[in-house]
Amino acid sequence: MMNLEMKPAKQGDCGFAWALFSEFAQQNMFSGAQGRRAPKDWQEDQEFQRFAKYWAAGEHYLITVDEAPIGWAALDKNGKTVVIENWHLLPRWRNRAVTKTILSELVHRWKTEGLLVKAAVLENSQLSSVAEGLLTKLGFSIERLESHSKIMHVV
């Protein structure tokens, strides 16, 4: 049986997180599709510097199986609200109930604590329908649309 955990990330985990995020960003935010930036606009050094600042300033978690990192998440806790801002898994760990297992437990705990739970889902990404479907199964519904994201909350 595997030991699945979500624990606070360290600054040294930034490289692992960057590898997952940069792949996602290039495929979905710099795809050249309508409303997205062109692939030629990707500037690796500039994007990494922006990500490193985001990593240093936020609340990030490493998702591990038997102590080995398989993904990361970013949460924004503000008063009585917690927002799941980012959630990234290594490709071989997708579609294996990792997200459902962890989020089921976290959403239950947060609701018990009286927190409003929200999640941001990037519109028109390769995984947006999967993410939205999973969040819906966990009790989320669409709250509002923003420029490139759906903001969902637990009802």
XYZ file of N, CA and C in Angstrom:
465
model
N 0.848 -1.185 0.000
C 0.000 0.000 0.000
C 0.890 1.243 0.000
N 0.561 2.207 -0.831
C 1.387 3.401 -0.921
C 0.971 4.452 0.099
N 1.950 5.244 0.522
C 1.728 6.306 1.484
C 1.637 7.631 0.732
N 0.410 8.131 0.546
C 0.142 9.358 -0.193
C 0.025 10.515 0.798
N 0.842 11.569 0.590
C 0.829 12.707 1.505
C 0.901 14.030 0.750
N 0.443 15.073 1.432
C 0.610 16.437 0.963
C 1.235 17.193 2.127
N 2.459 17.684 1.931
C 3.173 18.335 3.023
C 3.775 19.652 2.554
N 4.037 20.564 3.482
C 4.581 21.862 3.089
C 5.850 21.712 2.245
N 5.888 22.470 1.149
C 7.062 22.449 0.272
C 8.146 23.334 0.857
N 9.360 23.068 0.432
C 10.517 23.865 0.827
C 10.988 24.656 -0.386
N 11.796 25.664 -0.148
C 12.324 26.467 -1.256
C 13.066 25.586 -2.260
N 13.743 24.546 -1.756
C 14.486 23.646 -2.626
C 13.621 22.817 -3.559
N 12.304 22.803 -3.336
C 11.378 22.064 -4.196
C 10.964 22.875 -5.424
N 11.430 24.114 -5.502
C 11.032 25.001 -6.597
C 11.383 24.415 -7.970
N 12.540 23.787 -8.110
C 12.940 23.225 -9.404
C 11.998 22.137 -9.879
N 11.592 21.263 -8.962
C 10.634 20.208 -9.301
C 9.303 20.824 -9.733
N 8.825 21.790 -8.947
C 7.551 22.439 -9.258
C 7.630 23.174 -10.594
N 8.758 23.838 -10.842
C 8.935 24.570 -12.087
C 8.849 23.635 -13.292
N 9.453 22.468 -13.187
C 9.428 21.524 -14.310
C 7.985 21.171 -14.688
N 7.148 20.927 -13.695
C 5.742 20.606 -13.975
C 4.991 21.825 -14.494
N 5.193 22.965 -13.833
C 4.460 24.168 -14.219
C 4.854 24.640 -15.612
N 6.145 24.653 -15.919
C 6.583 25.171 -17.221
C 6.036 24.327 -18.368
N 5.990 23.011 -18.166
C 5.397 22.146 -19.201
C 3.927 22.496 -19.398
N 3.201 22.646 -18.298
C 1.780 23.000 -18.360
C 1.591 24.362 -19.034
N 2.382 25.351 -18.612
C 2.246 26.703 -19.154
C 2.523 26.737 -20.651
N 3.563 26.056 -21.084
C 3.894 26.062 -22.511
C 2.804 25.383 -23.330
N 2.237 24.295 -22.818
C 1.207 23.567 -23.553
C -0.134 24.292 -23.566
N -0.405 25.073 -22.522
C -1.745 25.639 -22.377
C -1.825 27.160 -22.431
N -0.814 27.856 -21.965
C -0.873 29.305 -21.920
C -0.068 29.958 -23.041
N 0.822 29.190 -23.650
C 1.641 29.679 -24.761
C 1.448 28.757 -25.965
N 0.229 28.341 -26.180
C -0.063 27.379 -27.239
C -0.333 28.035 -28.589
N -0.584 29.337 -28.585
C -0.950 30.015 -29.826
C -2.427 29.894 -30.145
N -3.165 29.166 -29.322
C -4.606 29.032 -29.534
C -5.285 30.380 -29.279
N -6.533 30.489 -29.688
C -7.261 31.736 -29.523
C -7.226 32.181 -28.056
N -6.820 33.423 -27.853
C -6.763 33.969 -26.503
C -5.498 33.604 -25.734
N -4.605 32.852 -26.352
C -3.360 32.431 -25.697
C -2.171 33.066 -26.411
N -1.087 33.162 -25.685
C 0.135 33.719 -26.266
C 0.784 32.707 -27.213
N 1.569 33.217 -28.139
C 2.251 32.367 -29.121
C 3.433 31.652 -28.467
N 3.754 30.440 -28.932
C 4.904 29.717 -28.378
C 6.198 30.527 -28.426
N 6.374 31.348 -29.455
C 7.603 32.143 -29.582
C 7.728 33.185 -28.475
N 6.628 33.489 -27.783
C 6.649 34.469 -26.691
C 7.218 33.895 -25.391
N 7.377 32.575 -25.333
C 7.899 31.937 -24.112
C 9.358 32.323 -23.930
N 9.662 32.957 -22.839
C 11.030 33.344 -22.484
C 11.389 32.608 -21.205
N 12.083 31.498 -21.335
C 12.357 30.590 -20.220
C 12.887 31.310 -18.971
N 13.908 32.132 -19.135
C 14.514 32.809 -17.975
C 13.531 33.752 -17.286
N 12.808 34.541 -18.075
C 11.843 35.476 -17.500
C 10.706 34.739 -16.799
N 10.218 33.689 -17.434
C 9.116 32.934 -16.829
C 9.581 32.240 -15.554
N 10.808 31.724 -15.554
C 11.319 31.080 -14.345
C 11.458 32.101 -13.209
N 11.958 33.280 -13.507
C 12.101 34.309 -12.470
C 10.742 34.674 -11.878
N 9.740 34.795 -12.717
C 8.376 35.101 -12.252
C 7.862 33.959 -11.368
N 8.099 32.732 -11.806
C 7.656 31.578 -11.026
C 8.399 31.498 -9.694
N 9.688 31.740 -9.697
C 10.483 31.670 -8.461
C 9.975 32.672 -7.433
N 9.576 33.866 -7.861
C 8.996 34.861 -6.942
C 7.662 34.353 -6.402
N 6.842 33.795 -7.272
C 5.555 33.222 -6.861
C 5.790 32.113 -5.841
N 6.758 31.255 -6.106
C 7.062 30.126 -5.218
C 7.512 30.618 -3.844
N 8.386 31.613 -3.825
C 8.935 32.123 -2.561
C 7.880 32.819 -1.721
N 6.873 33.396 -2.358
C 5.895 34.212 -1.636
C 4.645 33.458 -1.198
N 4.405 32.268 -1.728
C 3.125 31.619 -1.488
C 3.177 30.423 -0.564
N 2.013 29.824 -0.393
C 1.863 28.619 0.413
C 1.764 27.431 -0.533
N 2.850 26.661 -0.603
C 2.938 25.555 -1.552
C 3.138 24.237 -0.824
N 2.663 23.185 -1.466
C 2.729 21.850 -0.873
C 3.268 20.870 -1.897
N 4.027 19.921 -1.407
C 4.527 18.829 -2.223
C 3.587 17.646 -2.040
N 3.222 17.005 -3.124
C 2.407 15.798 -3.076
C 3.376 14.640 -3.269
N 3.386 13.713 -2.318
C 4.363 12.621 -2.352
C 3.681 11.265 -2.236
N 4.360 10.265 -2.773
C 3.991 8.866 -2.582
C 5.239 8.186 -2.049
N 5.117 7.611 -0.870
C 6.264 6.970 -0.216
C 7.480 7.903 -0.208
N 7.229 9.161 0.139
C 8.241 10.215 0.266
C 8.778 10.752 -1.063
N 8.431 10.142 -2.184
C 8.905 10.617 -3.495
C 7.920 11.653 -4.044
N 8.409 12.811 -4.500
C 7.504 13.834 -5.030
C 6.853 13.408 -6.341
N 5.526 13.605 -6.394
C 4.782 13.287 -7.614
C 4.002 14.496 -8.120
N 4.001 15.586 -7.336
C 3.264 16.778 -7.739
C 3.376 17.861 -6.701
N 2.674 18.974 -6.972
C 2.661 20.093 -6.032
C 1.346 20.843 -6.148
N 1.048 21.592 -5.096
C -0.171 22.396 -5.054
C 0.136 23.748 -4.425
N -0.635 24.748 -4.827
C -0.544 26.081 -4.230
C -1.908 26.433 -3.661
N -1.912 26.856 -2.406
C -3.138 27.255 -1.735
C -3.017 28.699 -1.287
N -4.135 29.396 -1.287
C -4.183 30.752 -0.758
C -5.247 30.758 0.334
N -4.800 30.819 1.585
C -5.717 30.871 2.722
C -5.809 32.312 3.182
N -7.029 32.838 3.168
C -7.258 34.226 3.536
C -8.525 34.292 4.379
N -8.350 34.470 5.680
C -9.509 34.530 6.562
C -10.269 33.218 6.551
N -11.528 33.277 6.139
C -12.394 32.093 6.133
C -12.493 31.440 4.756
N -11.541 31.756 3.880
C -11.555 31.209 2.513
C -10.214 30.556 2.203
N -10.270 29.413 1.549
C -9.064 28.776 1.024
C -9.288 28.561 -0.473
N -8.306 28.979 -1.280
C -8.399 28.843 -2.736
C -7.284 27.915 -3.209
N -7.660 26.888 -3.959
C -6.692 26.009 -4.595
C -6.300 26.711 -5.896
N -5.095 27.279 -5.919
C -4.653 28.073 -7.074
C -3.999 27.229 -8.165
N -3.204 26.264 -7.756
C -2.487 25.404 -8.704
C -2.473 23.987 -8.164
N -2.504 23.028 -9.083
C -2.430 21.617 -8.736
C -1.804 20.911 -9.925
N -0.612 20.365 -9.744
C 0.102 19.733 -10.861
C 0.664 18.384 -10.417
N 0.464 17.375 -11.247
C 1.001 16.038 -10.998
C 1.872 15.609 -12.171
N 2.870 14.761 -11.870
C 3.636 14.141 -12.940
C 2.667 13.369 -13.838
N 2.878 13.364 -15.146
C 1.939 12.694 -16.055
C 1.617 11.248 -15.665
N 2.588 10.485 -15.208
C 2.312 9.078 -14.884
C 1.421 8.911 -13.650
N 1.183 9.994 -12.878
C 0.328 9.931 -11.693
C -1.049 10.522 -11.931
N -1.299 11.011 -13.133
C -2.635 11.526 -13.451
C -3.579 10.353 -13.696
N -4.838 10.576 -13.457
C -5.881 9.556 -13.658
C -5.680 8.325 -12.784
N -5.117 8.539 -11.590
C -4.912 7.424 -10.666
C -5.516 7.731 -9.301
N -6.475 8.644 -9.250
C -7.239 9.000 -8.050
C -6.424 9.729 -6.984
N -5.233 10.212 -7.324
C -4.419 10.949 -6.355
C -5.131 12.237 -5.946
N -5.546 13.026 -6.927
C -6.198 14.298 -6.637
C -7.491 14.069 -5.869
N -8.284 13.128 -6.315
C -9.559 12.847 -5.641
C -9.325 12.426 -4.191
N -8.352 11.580 -3.952
C -8.067 11.099 -2.604
C -7.673 12.248 -1.683
N -6.733 13.068 -2.115
C -6.256 14.161 -1.267
C -7.317 15.243 -1.104
N -7.922 15.681 -2.204
C -8.894 16.765 -2.103
C -10.146 16.359 -1.336
N -10.565 15.108 -1.446
C -11.732 14.656 -0.674
C -11.505 14.890 0.810
N -10.337 14.507 1.272
C -9.994 14.677 2.684
C -9.871 16.152 3.052
N -9.156 16.926 2.230
C -8.950 18.339 2.532
C -10.250 19.133 2.509
N -11.079 18.923 1.497
C -12.340 19.657 1.399
C -13.217 19.344 2.610
N -13.279 18.085 2.998
C -14.058 17.713 4.179
C -13.537 18.447 5.417
N -12.227 18.421 5.605
C -11.624 19.088 6.769
C -11.906 20.587 6.743
N -11.690 21.217 5.587
C -11.893 22.660 5.495
C -13.347 23.044 5.734
N -14.287 22.270 5.190
C -15.703 22.560 5.421
C -16.040 22.405 6.907
N -15.489 21.370 7.548
C -15.707 21.157 8.986
C -15.183 22.349 9.788
N -14.090 22.955 9.318
C -13.513 24.135 9.979
C -14.270 25.418 9.640
N -15.307 25.311 8.813
C -16.104 26.476 8.456
C -15.515 27.337 7.358
N -14.591 26.792 6.594
C -13.958 27.556 5.516
C -14.745 27.439 4.208
N -14.739 28.512 3.448
C -15.262 28.504 2.091
C -14.125 28.000 1.207
N -14.373 26.964 0.409
C -13.330 26.349 -0.411
C -13.586 26.679 -1.870
N -12.557 27.221 -2.527
C -12.657 27.591 -3.939
C -11.497 26.972 -4.714
N -11.669 26.889 -6.015
C -10.606 26.398 -6.898
C -10.675 27.170 -8.211
N -9.513 27.443 -8.774
C -9.429 28.100 -10.071
C -9.072 27.046 -11.118
N -9.839 26.996 -12.206
C -9.597 26.043 -13.289
C -9.346 26.839 -14.569
N -8.164 26.680 -15.140
C -7.823 27.371 -16.377
C -8.760 26.917 -17.487
N -9.366 27.877 -18.168
C -10.268 27.576 -19.269
C -9.507 27.032 -20.472
N -10.106 26.111 -21.168
C -9.610 25.595 -22.444
C -8.200 25.034 -22.381
N -7.828 24.442 -21.254
C -6.544 23.753 -21.195
C -6.792 22.283 -21.500
N -5.717 21.539 -21.693
C -5.860 20.125 -22.021
C -6.522 19.339 -20.896
N -6.391 19.815 -19.661
C -6.933 19.086 -18.516
C -8.114 19.778 -17.852
N -8.607 20.887 -18.415
C -9.652 21.645 -17.729
C -10.945 20.858 -17.557
N -11.350 20.075 -18.558
C -12.598 19.323 -18.404
C -12.445 18.225 -17.358
N -11.265 17.618 -17.279
C -11.006 16.594 -16.258
C -11.046 17.233 -14.875
N -10.362 18.371 -14.725
C -10.327 19.065 -13.430
C -11.722 19.518 -13.025
N -12.447 20.098 -13.946
C -13.792 20.576 -13.635
C -14.714 19.414 -13.266
N -14.604 18.303 -13.980
C -15.424 17.130 -13.662
C -15.127 16.583 -12.282
N -13.856 16.491 -11.931
C -13.476 15.997 -10.610
C -13.974 16.935 -9.519
N -13.766 18.237 -9.703
C -14.219 19.199 -8.700
C -15.738 19.147 -8.535
N -16.462 18.962 -9.620
C -17.918 18.844 -9.539
C -18.308 17.621 -8.706
N -17.613 16.492 -8.909
C -17.879 15.286 -8.116
C -17.586 15.502 -6.633
N -16.664 16.422 -6.333
C -16.310 16.714 -4.942
C -17.211 17.788 -4.330
N -18.232 18.225 -5.078
C -19.193 19.183 -4.528
C -18.986 20.621 -4.942
N -18.070 20.889 -5.876
C -17.839 22.245 -6.344
C -18.849 22.605 -7.428
N -19.166 23.888 -7.530
C -19.959 24.390 -8.649
C -19.327 25.689 -9.127
N -19.671 26.095 -10.343
C -19.086 27.303 -10.917
C -19.658 28.524 -10.206
N -18.756 29.362 -9.733
C -19.138 30.606 -9.065
C -19.139 31.759 -10.043
N -18.046 31.866 -10.823
C -17.934 32.950 -11.791
C -16.843 32.621 -12.809
N -16.876 33.341 -13.905
C -15.838 33.235 -14.922
C -14.946 34.458 -14.832
N -13.643 34.238 -14.931
C -12.687 35.339 -15.000
C -12.059 35.291 -16.382
N -11.063 36.116 -16.631
C -10.526 36.245 -17.985
C -10.137 34.913 -18.627
N -9.443 34.030 -17.908
C -9.052 32.755 -18.483
C -9.355 31.585 -17.554
N -10.148 31.819 -16.508
C -10.384 30.764 -15.514
C -11.839 30.706 -15.095
N -12.223 29.524 -14.653
C -13.488 29.334 -13.963
C -13.143 29.268 -12.485
N -13.849 30.039 -11.681
C -13.698 29.975 -10.247
C -14.854 29.133 -9.732
N -14.512 28.044 -9.058
C -15.518 27.126 -8.541
C -15.452 27.125 -7.016
N -16.577 26.823 -6.382
C -16.587 26.738 -4.925
C -17.432 25.547 -4.471
N -17.157 25.107 -3.261
C -17.915 23.985 -2.700
C -19.234 24.515 -2.183
N -20.300 23.824 -2.534
C -21.635 24.219 -2.060
C -22.067 23.352 -0.902
